[in-house]
Coordinates of C-alpha atoms in Angstrom, one line a residue:
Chain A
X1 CA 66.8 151.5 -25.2
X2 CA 64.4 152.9 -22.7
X3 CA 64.1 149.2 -21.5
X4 CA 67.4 149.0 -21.0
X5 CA 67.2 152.4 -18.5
X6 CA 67.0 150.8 -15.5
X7 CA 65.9 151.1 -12.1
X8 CA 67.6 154.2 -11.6
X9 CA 65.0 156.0 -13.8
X10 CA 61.7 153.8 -12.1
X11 CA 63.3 155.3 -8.8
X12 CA 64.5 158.9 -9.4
X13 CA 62.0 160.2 -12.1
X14 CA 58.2 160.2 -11.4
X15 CA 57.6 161.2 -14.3
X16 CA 58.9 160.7 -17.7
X17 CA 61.0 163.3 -19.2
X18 CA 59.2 166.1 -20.6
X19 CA 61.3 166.3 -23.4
X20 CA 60.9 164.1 -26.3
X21 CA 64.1 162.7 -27.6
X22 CA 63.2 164.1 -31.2
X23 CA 63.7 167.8 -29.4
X24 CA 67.3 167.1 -28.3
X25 CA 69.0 165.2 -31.1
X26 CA 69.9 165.8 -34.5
X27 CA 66.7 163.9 -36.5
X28 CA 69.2 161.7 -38.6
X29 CA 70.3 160.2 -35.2
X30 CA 67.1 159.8 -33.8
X31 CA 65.9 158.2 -36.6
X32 CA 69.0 155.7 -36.4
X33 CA 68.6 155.1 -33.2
X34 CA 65.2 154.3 -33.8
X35 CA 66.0 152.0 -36.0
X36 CA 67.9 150.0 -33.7
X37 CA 65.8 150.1 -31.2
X38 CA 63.0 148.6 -33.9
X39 CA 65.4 146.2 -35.1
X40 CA 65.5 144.8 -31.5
X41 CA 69.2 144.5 -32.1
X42 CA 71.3 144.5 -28.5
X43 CA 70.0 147.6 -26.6
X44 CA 73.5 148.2 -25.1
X45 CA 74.7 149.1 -28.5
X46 CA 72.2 151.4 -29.0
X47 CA 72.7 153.3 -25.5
X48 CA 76.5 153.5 -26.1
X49 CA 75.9 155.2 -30.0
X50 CA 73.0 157.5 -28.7
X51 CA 73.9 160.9 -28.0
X52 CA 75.1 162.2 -24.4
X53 CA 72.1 164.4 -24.0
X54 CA 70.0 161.8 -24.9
X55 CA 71.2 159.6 -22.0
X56 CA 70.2 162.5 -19.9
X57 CA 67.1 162.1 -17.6
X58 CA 65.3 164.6 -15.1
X59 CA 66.1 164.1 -11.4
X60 CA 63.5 165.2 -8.5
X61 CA 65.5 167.1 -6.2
X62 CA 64.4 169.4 -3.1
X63 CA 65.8 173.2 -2.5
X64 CA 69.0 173.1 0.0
X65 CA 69.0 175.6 2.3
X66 CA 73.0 175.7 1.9
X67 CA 73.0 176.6 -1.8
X68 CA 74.4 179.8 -2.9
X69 CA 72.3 182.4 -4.7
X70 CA 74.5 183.8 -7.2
X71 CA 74.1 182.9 -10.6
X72 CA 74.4 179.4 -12.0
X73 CA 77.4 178.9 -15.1
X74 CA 75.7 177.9 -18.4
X75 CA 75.7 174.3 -18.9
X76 CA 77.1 174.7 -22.2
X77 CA 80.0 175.6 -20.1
X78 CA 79.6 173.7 -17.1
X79 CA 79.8 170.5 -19.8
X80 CA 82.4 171.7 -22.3
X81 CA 85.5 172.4 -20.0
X82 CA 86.4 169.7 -18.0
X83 CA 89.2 168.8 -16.2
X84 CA 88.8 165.0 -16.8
X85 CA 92.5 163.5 -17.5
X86 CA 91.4 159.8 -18.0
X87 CA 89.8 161.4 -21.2
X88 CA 92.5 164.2 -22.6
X89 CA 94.2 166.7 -20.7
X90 CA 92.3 169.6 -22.9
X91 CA 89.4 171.2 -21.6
X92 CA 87.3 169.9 -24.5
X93 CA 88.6 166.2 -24.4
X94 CA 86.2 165.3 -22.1
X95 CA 82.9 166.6 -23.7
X96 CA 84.7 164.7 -27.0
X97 CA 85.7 161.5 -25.6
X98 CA 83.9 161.1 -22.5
X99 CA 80.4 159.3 -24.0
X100 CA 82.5 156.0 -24.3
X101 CA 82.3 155.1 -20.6
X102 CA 79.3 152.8 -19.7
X103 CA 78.0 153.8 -16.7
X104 CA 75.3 151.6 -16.6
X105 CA 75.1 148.9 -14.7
X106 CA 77.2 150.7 -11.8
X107 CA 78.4 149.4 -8.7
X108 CA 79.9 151.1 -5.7
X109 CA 82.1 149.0 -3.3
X110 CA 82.3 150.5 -0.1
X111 CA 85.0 148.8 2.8
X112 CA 87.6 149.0 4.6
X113 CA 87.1 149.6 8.3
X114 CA 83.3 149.5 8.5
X115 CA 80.9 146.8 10.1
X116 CA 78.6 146.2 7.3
X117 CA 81.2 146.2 4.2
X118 CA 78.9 146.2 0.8
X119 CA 78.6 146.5 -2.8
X120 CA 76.3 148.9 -4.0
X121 CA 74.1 148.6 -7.3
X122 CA 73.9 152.3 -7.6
X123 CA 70.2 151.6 -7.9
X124 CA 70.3 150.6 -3.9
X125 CA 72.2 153.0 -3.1
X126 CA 70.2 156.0 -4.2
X127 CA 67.1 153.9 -3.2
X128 CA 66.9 155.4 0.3
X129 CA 68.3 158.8 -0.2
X130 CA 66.3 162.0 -0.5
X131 CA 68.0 164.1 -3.9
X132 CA 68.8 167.6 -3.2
X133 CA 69.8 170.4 -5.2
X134 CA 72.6 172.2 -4.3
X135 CA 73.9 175.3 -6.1
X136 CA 78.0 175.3 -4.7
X137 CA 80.8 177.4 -5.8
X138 CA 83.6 175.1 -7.7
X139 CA 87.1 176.9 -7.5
X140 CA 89.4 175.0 -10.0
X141 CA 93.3 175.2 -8.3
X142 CA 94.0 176.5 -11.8
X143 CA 92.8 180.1 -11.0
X144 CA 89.2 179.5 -12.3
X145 CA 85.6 179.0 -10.6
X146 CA 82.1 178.0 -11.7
X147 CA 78.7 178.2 -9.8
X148 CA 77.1 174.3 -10.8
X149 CA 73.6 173.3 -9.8
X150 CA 74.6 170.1 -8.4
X151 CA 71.7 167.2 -7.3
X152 CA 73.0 164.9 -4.5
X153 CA 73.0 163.8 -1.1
X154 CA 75.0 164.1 2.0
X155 CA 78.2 161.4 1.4
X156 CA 77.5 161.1 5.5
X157 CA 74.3 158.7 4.4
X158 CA 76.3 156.5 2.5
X159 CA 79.1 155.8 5.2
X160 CA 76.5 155.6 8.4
X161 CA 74.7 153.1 6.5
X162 CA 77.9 151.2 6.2
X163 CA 79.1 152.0 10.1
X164 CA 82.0 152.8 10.1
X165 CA 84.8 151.3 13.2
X166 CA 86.0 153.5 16.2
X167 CA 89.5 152.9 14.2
X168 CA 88.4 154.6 10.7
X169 CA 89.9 158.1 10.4
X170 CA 89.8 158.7 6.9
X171 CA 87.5 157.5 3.6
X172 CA 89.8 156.9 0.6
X173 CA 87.9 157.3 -2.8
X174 CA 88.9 155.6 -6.8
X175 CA 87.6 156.3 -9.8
X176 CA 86.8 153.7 -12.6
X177 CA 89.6 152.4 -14.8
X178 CA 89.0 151.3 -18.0
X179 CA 91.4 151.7 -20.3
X180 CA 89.1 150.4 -23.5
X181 CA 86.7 153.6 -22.5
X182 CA 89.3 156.3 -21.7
X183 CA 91.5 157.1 -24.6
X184 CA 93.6 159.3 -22.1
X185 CA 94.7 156.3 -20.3
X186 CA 98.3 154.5 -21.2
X187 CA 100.2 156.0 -23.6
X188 CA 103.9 156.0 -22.5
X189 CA 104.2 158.9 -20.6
X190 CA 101.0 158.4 -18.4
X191 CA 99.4 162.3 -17.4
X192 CA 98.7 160.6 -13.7
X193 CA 99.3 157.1 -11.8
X194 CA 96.2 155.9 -12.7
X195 CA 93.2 155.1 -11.2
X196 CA 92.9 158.6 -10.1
X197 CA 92.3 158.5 -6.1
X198 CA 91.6 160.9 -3.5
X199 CA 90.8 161.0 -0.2
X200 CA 89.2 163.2 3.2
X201 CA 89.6 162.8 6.5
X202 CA 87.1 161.5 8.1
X203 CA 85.4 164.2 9.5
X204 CA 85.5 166.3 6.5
X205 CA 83.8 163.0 4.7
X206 CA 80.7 163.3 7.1
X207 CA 80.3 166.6 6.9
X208 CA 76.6 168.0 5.7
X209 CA 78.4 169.9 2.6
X210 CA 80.0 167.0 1.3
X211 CA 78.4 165.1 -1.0
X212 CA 77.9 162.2 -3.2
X213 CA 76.4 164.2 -6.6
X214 CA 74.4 161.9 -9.6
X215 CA 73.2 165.1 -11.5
X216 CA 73.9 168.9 -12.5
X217 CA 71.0 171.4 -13.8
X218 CA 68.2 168.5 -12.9
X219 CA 69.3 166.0 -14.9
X220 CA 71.8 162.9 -14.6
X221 CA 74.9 164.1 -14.4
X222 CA 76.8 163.7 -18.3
X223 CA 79.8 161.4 -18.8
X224 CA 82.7 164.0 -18.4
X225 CA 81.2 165.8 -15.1
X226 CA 81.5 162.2 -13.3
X227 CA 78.8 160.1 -14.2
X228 CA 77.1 158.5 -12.1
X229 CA 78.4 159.2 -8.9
X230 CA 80.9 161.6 -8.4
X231 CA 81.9 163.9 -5.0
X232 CA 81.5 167.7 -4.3
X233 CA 83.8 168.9 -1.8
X234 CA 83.2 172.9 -2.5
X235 CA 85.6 174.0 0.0
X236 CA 88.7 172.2 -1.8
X237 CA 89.9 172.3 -4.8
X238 CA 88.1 170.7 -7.9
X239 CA 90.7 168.1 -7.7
X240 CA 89.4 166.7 -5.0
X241 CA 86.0 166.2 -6.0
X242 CA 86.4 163.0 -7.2
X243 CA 84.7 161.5 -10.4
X244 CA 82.9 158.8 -11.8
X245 CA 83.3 156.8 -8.4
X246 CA 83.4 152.7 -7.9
X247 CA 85.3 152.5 -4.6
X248 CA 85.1 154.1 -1.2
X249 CA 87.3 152.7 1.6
X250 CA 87.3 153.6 5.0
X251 CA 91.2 153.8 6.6
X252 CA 93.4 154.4 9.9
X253 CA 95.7 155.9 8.0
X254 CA 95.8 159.3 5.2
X255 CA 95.4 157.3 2.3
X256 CA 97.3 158.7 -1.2
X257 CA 95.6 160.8 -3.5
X258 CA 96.4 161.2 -7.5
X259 CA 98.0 165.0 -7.5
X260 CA 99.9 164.8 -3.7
X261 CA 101.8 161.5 -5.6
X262 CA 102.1 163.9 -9.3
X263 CA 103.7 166.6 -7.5
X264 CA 103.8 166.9 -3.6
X265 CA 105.1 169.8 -3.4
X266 CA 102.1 171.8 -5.7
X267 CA 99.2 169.7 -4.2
X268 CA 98.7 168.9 -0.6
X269 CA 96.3 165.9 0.3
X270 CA 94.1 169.0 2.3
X271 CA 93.7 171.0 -0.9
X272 CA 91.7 173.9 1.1
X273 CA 90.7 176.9 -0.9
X274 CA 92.9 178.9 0.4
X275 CA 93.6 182.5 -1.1
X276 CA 96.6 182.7 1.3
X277 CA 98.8 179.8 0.1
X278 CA 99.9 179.8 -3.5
X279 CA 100.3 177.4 -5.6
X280 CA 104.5 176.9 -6.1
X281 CA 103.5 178.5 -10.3
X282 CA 101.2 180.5 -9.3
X283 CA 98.4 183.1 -7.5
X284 CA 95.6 181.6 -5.8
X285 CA 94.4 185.1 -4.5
X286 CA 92.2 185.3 -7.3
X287 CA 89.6 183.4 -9.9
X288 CA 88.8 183.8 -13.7
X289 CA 85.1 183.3 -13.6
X290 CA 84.1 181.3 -15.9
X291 CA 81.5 181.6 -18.8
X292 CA 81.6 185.9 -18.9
X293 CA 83.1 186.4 -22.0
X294 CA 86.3 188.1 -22.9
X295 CA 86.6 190.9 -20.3
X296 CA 85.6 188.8 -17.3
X297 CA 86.8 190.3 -14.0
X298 CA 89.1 188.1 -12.2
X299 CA 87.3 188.5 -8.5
X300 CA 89.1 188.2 -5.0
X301 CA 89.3 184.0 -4.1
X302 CA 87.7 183.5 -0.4
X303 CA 89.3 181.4 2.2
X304 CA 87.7 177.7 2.2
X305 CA 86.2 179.2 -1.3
X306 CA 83.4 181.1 0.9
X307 CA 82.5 178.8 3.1
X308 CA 84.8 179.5 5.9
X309 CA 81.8 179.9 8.5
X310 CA 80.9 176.3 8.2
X311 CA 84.0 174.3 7.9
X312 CA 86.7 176.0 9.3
X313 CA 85.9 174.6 12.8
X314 CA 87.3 171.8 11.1
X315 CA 90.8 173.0 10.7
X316 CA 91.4 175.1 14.2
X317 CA 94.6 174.9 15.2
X318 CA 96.4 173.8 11.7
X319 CA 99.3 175.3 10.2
X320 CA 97.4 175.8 6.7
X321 CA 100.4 176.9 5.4
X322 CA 101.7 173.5 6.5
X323 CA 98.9 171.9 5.7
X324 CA 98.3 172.9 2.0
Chain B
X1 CA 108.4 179.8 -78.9
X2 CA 111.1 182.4 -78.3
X3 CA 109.1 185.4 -78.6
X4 CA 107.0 184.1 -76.2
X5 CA 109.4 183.5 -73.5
X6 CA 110.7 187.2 -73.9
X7 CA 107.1 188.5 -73.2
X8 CA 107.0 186.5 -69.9
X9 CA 110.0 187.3 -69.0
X10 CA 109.8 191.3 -69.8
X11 CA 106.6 190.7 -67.8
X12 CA 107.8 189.0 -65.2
X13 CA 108.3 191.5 -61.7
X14 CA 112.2 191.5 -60.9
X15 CA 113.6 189.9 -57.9
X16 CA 113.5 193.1 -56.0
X17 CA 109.8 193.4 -56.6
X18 CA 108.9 189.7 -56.2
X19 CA 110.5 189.4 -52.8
X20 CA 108.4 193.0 -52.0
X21 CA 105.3 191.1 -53.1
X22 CA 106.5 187.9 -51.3
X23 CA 107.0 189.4 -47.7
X24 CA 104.0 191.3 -47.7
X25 CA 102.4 188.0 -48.1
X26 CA 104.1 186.9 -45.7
X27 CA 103.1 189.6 -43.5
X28 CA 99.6 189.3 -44.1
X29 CA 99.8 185.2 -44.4
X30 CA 101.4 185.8 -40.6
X31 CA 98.8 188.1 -39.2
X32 CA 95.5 185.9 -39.9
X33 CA 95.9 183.4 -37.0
X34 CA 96.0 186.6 -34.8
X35 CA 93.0 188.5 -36.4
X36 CA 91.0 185.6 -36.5
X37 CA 91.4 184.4 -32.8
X38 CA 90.6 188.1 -31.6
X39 CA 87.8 188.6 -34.2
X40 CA 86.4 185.1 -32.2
X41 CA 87.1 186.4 -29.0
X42 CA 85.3 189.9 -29.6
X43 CA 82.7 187.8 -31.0
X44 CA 82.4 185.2 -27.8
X45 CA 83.5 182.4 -29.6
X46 CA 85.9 181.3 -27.7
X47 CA 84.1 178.7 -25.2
X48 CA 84.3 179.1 -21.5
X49 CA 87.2 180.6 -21.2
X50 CA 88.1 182.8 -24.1
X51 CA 91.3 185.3 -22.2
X52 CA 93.0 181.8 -21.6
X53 CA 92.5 180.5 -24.9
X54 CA 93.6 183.8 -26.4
X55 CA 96.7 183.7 -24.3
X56 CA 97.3 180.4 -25.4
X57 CA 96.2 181.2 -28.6
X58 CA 98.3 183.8 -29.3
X59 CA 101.8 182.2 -27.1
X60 CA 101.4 178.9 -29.0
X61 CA 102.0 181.1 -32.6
X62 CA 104.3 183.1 -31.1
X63 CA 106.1 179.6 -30.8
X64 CA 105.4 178.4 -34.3
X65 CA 107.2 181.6 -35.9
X66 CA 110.0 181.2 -33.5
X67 CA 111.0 177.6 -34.6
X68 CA 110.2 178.8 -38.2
X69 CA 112.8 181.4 -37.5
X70 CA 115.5 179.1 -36.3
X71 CA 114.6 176.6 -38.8
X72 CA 115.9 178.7 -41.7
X73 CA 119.2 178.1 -41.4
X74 CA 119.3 174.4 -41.1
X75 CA 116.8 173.8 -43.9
X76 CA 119.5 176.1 -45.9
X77 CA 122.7 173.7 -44.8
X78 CA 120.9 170.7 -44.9
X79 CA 118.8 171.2 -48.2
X80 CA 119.9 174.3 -50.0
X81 CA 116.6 176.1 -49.5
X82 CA 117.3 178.9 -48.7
X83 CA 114.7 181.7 -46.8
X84 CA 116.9 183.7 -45.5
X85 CA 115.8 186.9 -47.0
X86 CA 112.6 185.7 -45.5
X87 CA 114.0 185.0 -41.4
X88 CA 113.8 188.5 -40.9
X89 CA 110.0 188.7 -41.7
X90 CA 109.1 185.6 -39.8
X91 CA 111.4 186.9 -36.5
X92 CA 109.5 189.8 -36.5
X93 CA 106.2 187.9 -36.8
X94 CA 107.4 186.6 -33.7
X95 CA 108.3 189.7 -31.8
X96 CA 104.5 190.5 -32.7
X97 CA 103.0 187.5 -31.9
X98 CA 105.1 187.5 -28.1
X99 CA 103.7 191.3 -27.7
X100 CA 99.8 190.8 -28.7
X101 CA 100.3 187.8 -25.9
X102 CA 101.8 189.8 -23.4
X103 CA 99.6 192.8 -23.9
X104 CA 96.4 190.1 -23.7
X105 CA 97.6 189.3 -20.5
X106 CA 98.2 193.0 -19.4
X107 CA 95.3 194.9 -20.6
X108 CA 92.5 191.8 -20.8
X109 CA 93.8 189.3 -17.8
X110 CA 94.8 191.5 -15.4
X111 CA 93.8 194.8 -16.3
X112 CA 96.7 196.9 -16.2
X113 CA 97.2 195.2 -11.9
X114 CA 100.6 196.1 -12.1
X115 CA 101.2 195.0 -8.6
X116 CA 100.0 192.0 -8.9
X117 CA 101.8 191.7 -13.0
X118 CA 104.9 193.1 -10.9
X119 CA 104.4 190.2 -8.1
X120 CA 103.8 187.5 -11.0
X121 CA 107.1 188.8 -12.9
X122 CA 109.1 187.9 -9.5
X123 CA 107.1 185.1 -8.2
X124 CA 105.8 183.1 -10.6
X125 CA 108.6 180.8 -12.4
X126 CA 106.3 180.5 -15.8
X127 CA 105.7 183.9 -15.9
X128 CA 109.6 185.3 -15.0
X129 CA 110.3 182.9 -18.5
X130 CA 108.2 184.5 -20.7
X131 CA 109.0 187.9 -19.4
X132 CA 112.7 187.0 -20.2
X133 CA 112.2 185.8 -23.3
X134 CA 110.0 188.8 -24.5
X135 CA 112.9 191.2 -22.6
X136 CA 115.3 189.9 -24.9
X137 CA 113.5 189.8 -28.0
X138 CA 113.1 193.7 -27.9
X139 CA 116.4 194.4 -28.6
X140 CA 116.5 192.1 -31.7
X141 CA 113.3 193.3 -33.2
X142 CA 114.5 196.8 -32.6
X143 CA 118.0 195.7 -34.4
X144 CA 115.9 194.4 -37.0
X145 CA 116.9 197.2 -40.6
X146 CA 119.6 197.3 -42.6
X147 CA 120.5 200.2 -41.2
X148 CA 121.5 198.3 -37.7
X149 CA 123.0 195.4 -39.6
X150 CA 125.3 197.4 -41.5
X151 CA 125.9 199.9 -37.9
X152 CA 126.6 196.9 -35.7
X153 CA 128.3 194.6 -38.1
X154 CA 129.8 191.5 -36.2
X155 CA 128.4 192.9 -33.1
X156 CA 124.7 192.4 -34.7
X157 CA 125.6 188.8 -34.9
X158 CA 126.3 188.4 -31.5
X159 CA 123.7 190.2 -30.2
X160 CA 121.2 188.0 -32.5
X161 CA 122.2 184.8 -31.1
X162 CA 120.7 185.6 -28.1
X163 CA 117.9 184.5 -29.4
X164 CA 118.7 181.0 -28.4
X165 CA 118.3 181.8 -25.0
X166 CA 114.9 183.4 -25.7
X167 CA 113.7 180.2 -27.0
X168 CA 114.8 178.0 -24.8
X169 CA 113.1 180.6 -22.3
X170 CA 110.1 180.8 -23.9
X171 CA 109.7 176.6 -24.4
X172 CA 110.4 176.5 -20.4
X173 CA 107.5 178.9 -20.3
X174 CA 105.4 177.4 -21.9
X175 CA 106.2 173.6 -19.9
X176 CA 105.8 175.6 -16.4
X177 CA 102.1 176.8 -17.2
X178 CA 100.4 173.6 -17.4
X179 CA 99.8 170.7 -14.7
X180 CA 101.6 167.5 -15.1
X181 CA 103.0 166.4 -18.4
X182 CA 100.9 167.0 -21.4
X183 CA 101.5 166.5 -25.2
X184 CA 102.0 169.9 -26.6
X185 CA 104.6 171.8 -24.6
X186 CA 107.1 169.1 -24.8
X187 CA 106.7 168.4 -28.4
X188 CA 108.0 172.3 -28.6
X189 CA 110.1 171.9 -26.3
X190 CA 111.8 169.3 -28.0
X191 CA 111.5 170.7 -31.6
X192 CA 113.2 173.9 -30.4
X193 CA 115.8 171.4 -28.1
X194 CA 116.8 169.4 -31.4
X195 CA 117.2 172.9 -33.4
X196 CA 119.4 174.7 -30.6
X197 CA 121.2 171.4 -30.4
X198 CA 121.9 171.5 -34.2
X199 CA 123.5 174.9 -34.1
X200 CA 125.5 173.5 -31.0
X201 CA 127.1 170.5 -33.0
X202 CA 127.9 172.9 -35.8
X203 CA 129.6 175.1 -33.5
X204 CA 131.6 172.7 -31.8
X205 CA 132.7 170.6 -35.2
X206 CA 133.5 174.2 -36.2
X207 CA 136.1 175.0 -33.0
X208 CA 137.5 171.4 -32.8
X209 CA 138.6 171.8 -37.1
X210 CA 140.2 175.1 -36.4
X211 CA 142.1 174.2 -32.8
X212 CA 144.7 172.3 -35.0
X213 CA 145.5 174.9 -37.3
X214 CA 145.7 177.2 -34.4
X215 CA 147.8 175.3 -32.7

């Protein structure tokens, strides 16, 4: 199976992972998995039956002088309680049901109004990008927050590379379907119109604390946290941050996002963190954070979930109220 | 052969004992869900976030012994089983269940905020449901002895029904407090629509038999 690891590892990881796979997986499945691999029998199968962590590889990233300082979630947590419909609507689904999406090989289409429309192998398009770490607040609009170690890169570097027309306002943004990999798909009363889109303006797209994330806690990022590719948006509302990525479109006009269409009135295509403007059901003054146990202090939400000072240029002059 | 069935029957507890026995089972049957889930809550088991699962948790039984409760009488007409003596117990379990739900999201959510519990009670739809249904299930527990039964008489049954209105209240509740349209809360929803409905068609079939003799 290591064969089959492409690029992607050649690329990211100068080194092999310290780990050995015997450390991080029951031995019974190693040992099966070593026998598949011995048995030269098709190495897709064997990546799709190996366990998630195994999957997992270490990512060089550089320290980001916008990271936060407080205290990163456990990953236990981080990776256990997941708001990933497309695999269950319970917090758990995903870390159950996620490991049947195939993220390798992955491609990333990226047109619309741009010069140099393209589809990226996710190889190319990490190729040219420095990885950084950045440690962002997440602020989920259902009253809870996290603090995730995120490796990325600026989303700006994928659209300039693209060039995007005088006439693009706003970068529109789908996640994979597959309906064979995501048992929360179908059924006949779907959760969400899927493929679950979202979308920025374009201005909010480019700027330096958006970005395009491929790991969490130095390694790849697992299935149900949005492998490969997924976007952090940490001013918004998880929602927002978009998983598992295979399109980005650049438009003139606000494209439709997955939540806006489920319920308009609850979920604005903005989605600011705003402590100010309630959800119709419910508080958004404050946050359960997560991971503390059973008498965790719910703590005071921040406007644009703390980060006010650098993105709130963005929004002078709105109605945020109006604007939600 | 005959002696021997004397024995067992001499040794057999009476009714009055058995159903003693039986409802303290019940009692004690009823309770484990709700020392289990704090005993794994105290004991951080609860993943990521244990006061939502606990809430959940402990709303989600609260439901269970509700539809039990409402259950009893149409598995009597329909079937001839008949629990009765045992509705009682299992309404109560309920009354407990909604209070160990509401007093984990007092004292372990919030933390005794009572402005911002007072601001949720008004605000919030979800929460203006539940507080409802809770408001209304007071009274019943408290009506809840022979003594009351026999005090109220025909008022008692009145007053009783009124637990329709705390279930439907409550399966609102629980449909307001997630996002979109999952599984769970309609499947209660339902189960407690279909057993309201039933008591509905009884009652009309009832009123449109006795408007002829009336008339």
């Amino acid at each position: 199976m290591e064969i089959a690891i492409s690029g992607i590892h050649r690329l990211l990881f100068s080194h092999a992972p310290p780990v050995r796979p015997s450390e991080i997986m029951p031995r019974d499945v190693y040992l099966n998995r070593r026998d598949l691999i011995l048995g030269a029998t098709a190495a897709g199968l064997s990546a799709a039956m190996a366990p998630r962590r195994a999957e997992a590889a270490q990512l060089e990233a550089s320290p980001s002088p916008l990271s936060t300082d407080e205290e990163p979630t456990a990953l236990e947590h981080i990776t256990n309680y997941n708001n990933y419909y497309e695999f269950g609507t319970g917090k758990e689904d995903p870390a159950k049901n996620a490991h049947t999406l195939t993220t390798k090989p992955w491609t990333v289409k990226v047109d619309g109004l741009v010069s140099r429309p393209a589809e990226f192998d996710l190889n190319d398009l990490l190729k040219p990008v420095t990885l950084e770490e950045r440690v962002y607040r997440l602020r989920c609009v259902e009253g809870w927050s996290m603090v995730i170690p995120w490796v990325g890169f600026p989303l700006s570097e994928v659209l300039n590379r693209v060039e995007p027309l005088g006439s693009a306002k706003f970068v529109a943004f789908e996640t994979v379907l597959r309906p064979e990999e995501m048992p929360g798909v179908g059924g006949f009363f779907p959760v969400l119109d899927w493929p679950y889109v979202e979308g920025l303006r374009l201005d909010e797209a480019m700027h330096p604390l958006a970005i395009l994330a491929v790991g969490l806690y130095g390694e790849t990022l697992p299935n149900q946290n949005g492998a490969p590719i997924r976007l952090v948006v940490p001013w918004k509302y998880g929602f927002k941050s978009i998983k598992s990525i295979v399109r980005i479109t650049l438009m003139e006009a606000q494209p439709p996002t997955s939540w806006n269409k489920q319920n308009p009135r609850e979920y604005g295509f903005y989605s600011n963190v705003n402590p100010e403007v309630d959800h119709p059901r419910w508080s958004q003054a404050t946050e359960l954070p997560i991971g503390q146990g059973l008498f965790a202090k719910r703590k005071p939400t921040l406007m644009f979930n703390g980060y006010g000072e650098q993105v709130a240029q963005l929004y002078a002059g709105m109605d945020l109220t109006k604007f939600y | 052969m005959l002696h021997r069935t004397d024995v067992a029957k001499k040794l057999r507890p009476s009714p009055a004992v058995r159903f003693r026995l039986l409802r303290a089972a019940l009692y004690w049957v009823g309770f484990a869900p709700a020392v289990w889930v704090f005993y794994l809550g105290f004991t951080n088991q609860l993943g990521a976030n244990p006061v939502r699962t606990l809430e959940q948790e402990l709303g989600i039984w609260t439901l269970r012994f509700l539809i039990a409760t409402l259950t009893v009488t149409p598995l009597r007409n329909l079937t001839g089983i008949s629990l009765l003596r045992y509705r009682r117990t299992l309404g109560l379990l309920t009354f407990y269940y909604a209070l160990l739900h509401f007093a984990t999201y007092m004292l372990i959510d919030y933390r005794l905020d009572l402005q911002a519990i007072t601001a949720d009670i008004v605000k919030r739809p979800y929460i203006t449901f539940g507080m409802l249904a809770l408001a209304i299930l007071v009274p019943l527990a408290v009506t809840s002895n022979d003594r009351m039964v026999r005090r109220l008489g025909s008022t008692w049954t009145k007053l009783h029904r009124w637990v329709y209105l705390a279930a439907t209240a409550a399966a609102v509740h629980y449909l307001l407090v997630v996002k979109s349209w999952p599984l769970e809360p309609i499947v209660y929803f339902a189960i407690i629509a279909v057993l309201l409905a039933y008591r509905l068609g009884k009652h009309l079939r009832r009123r449109r038999r006795r408007r002829p003799a009336a008339a």
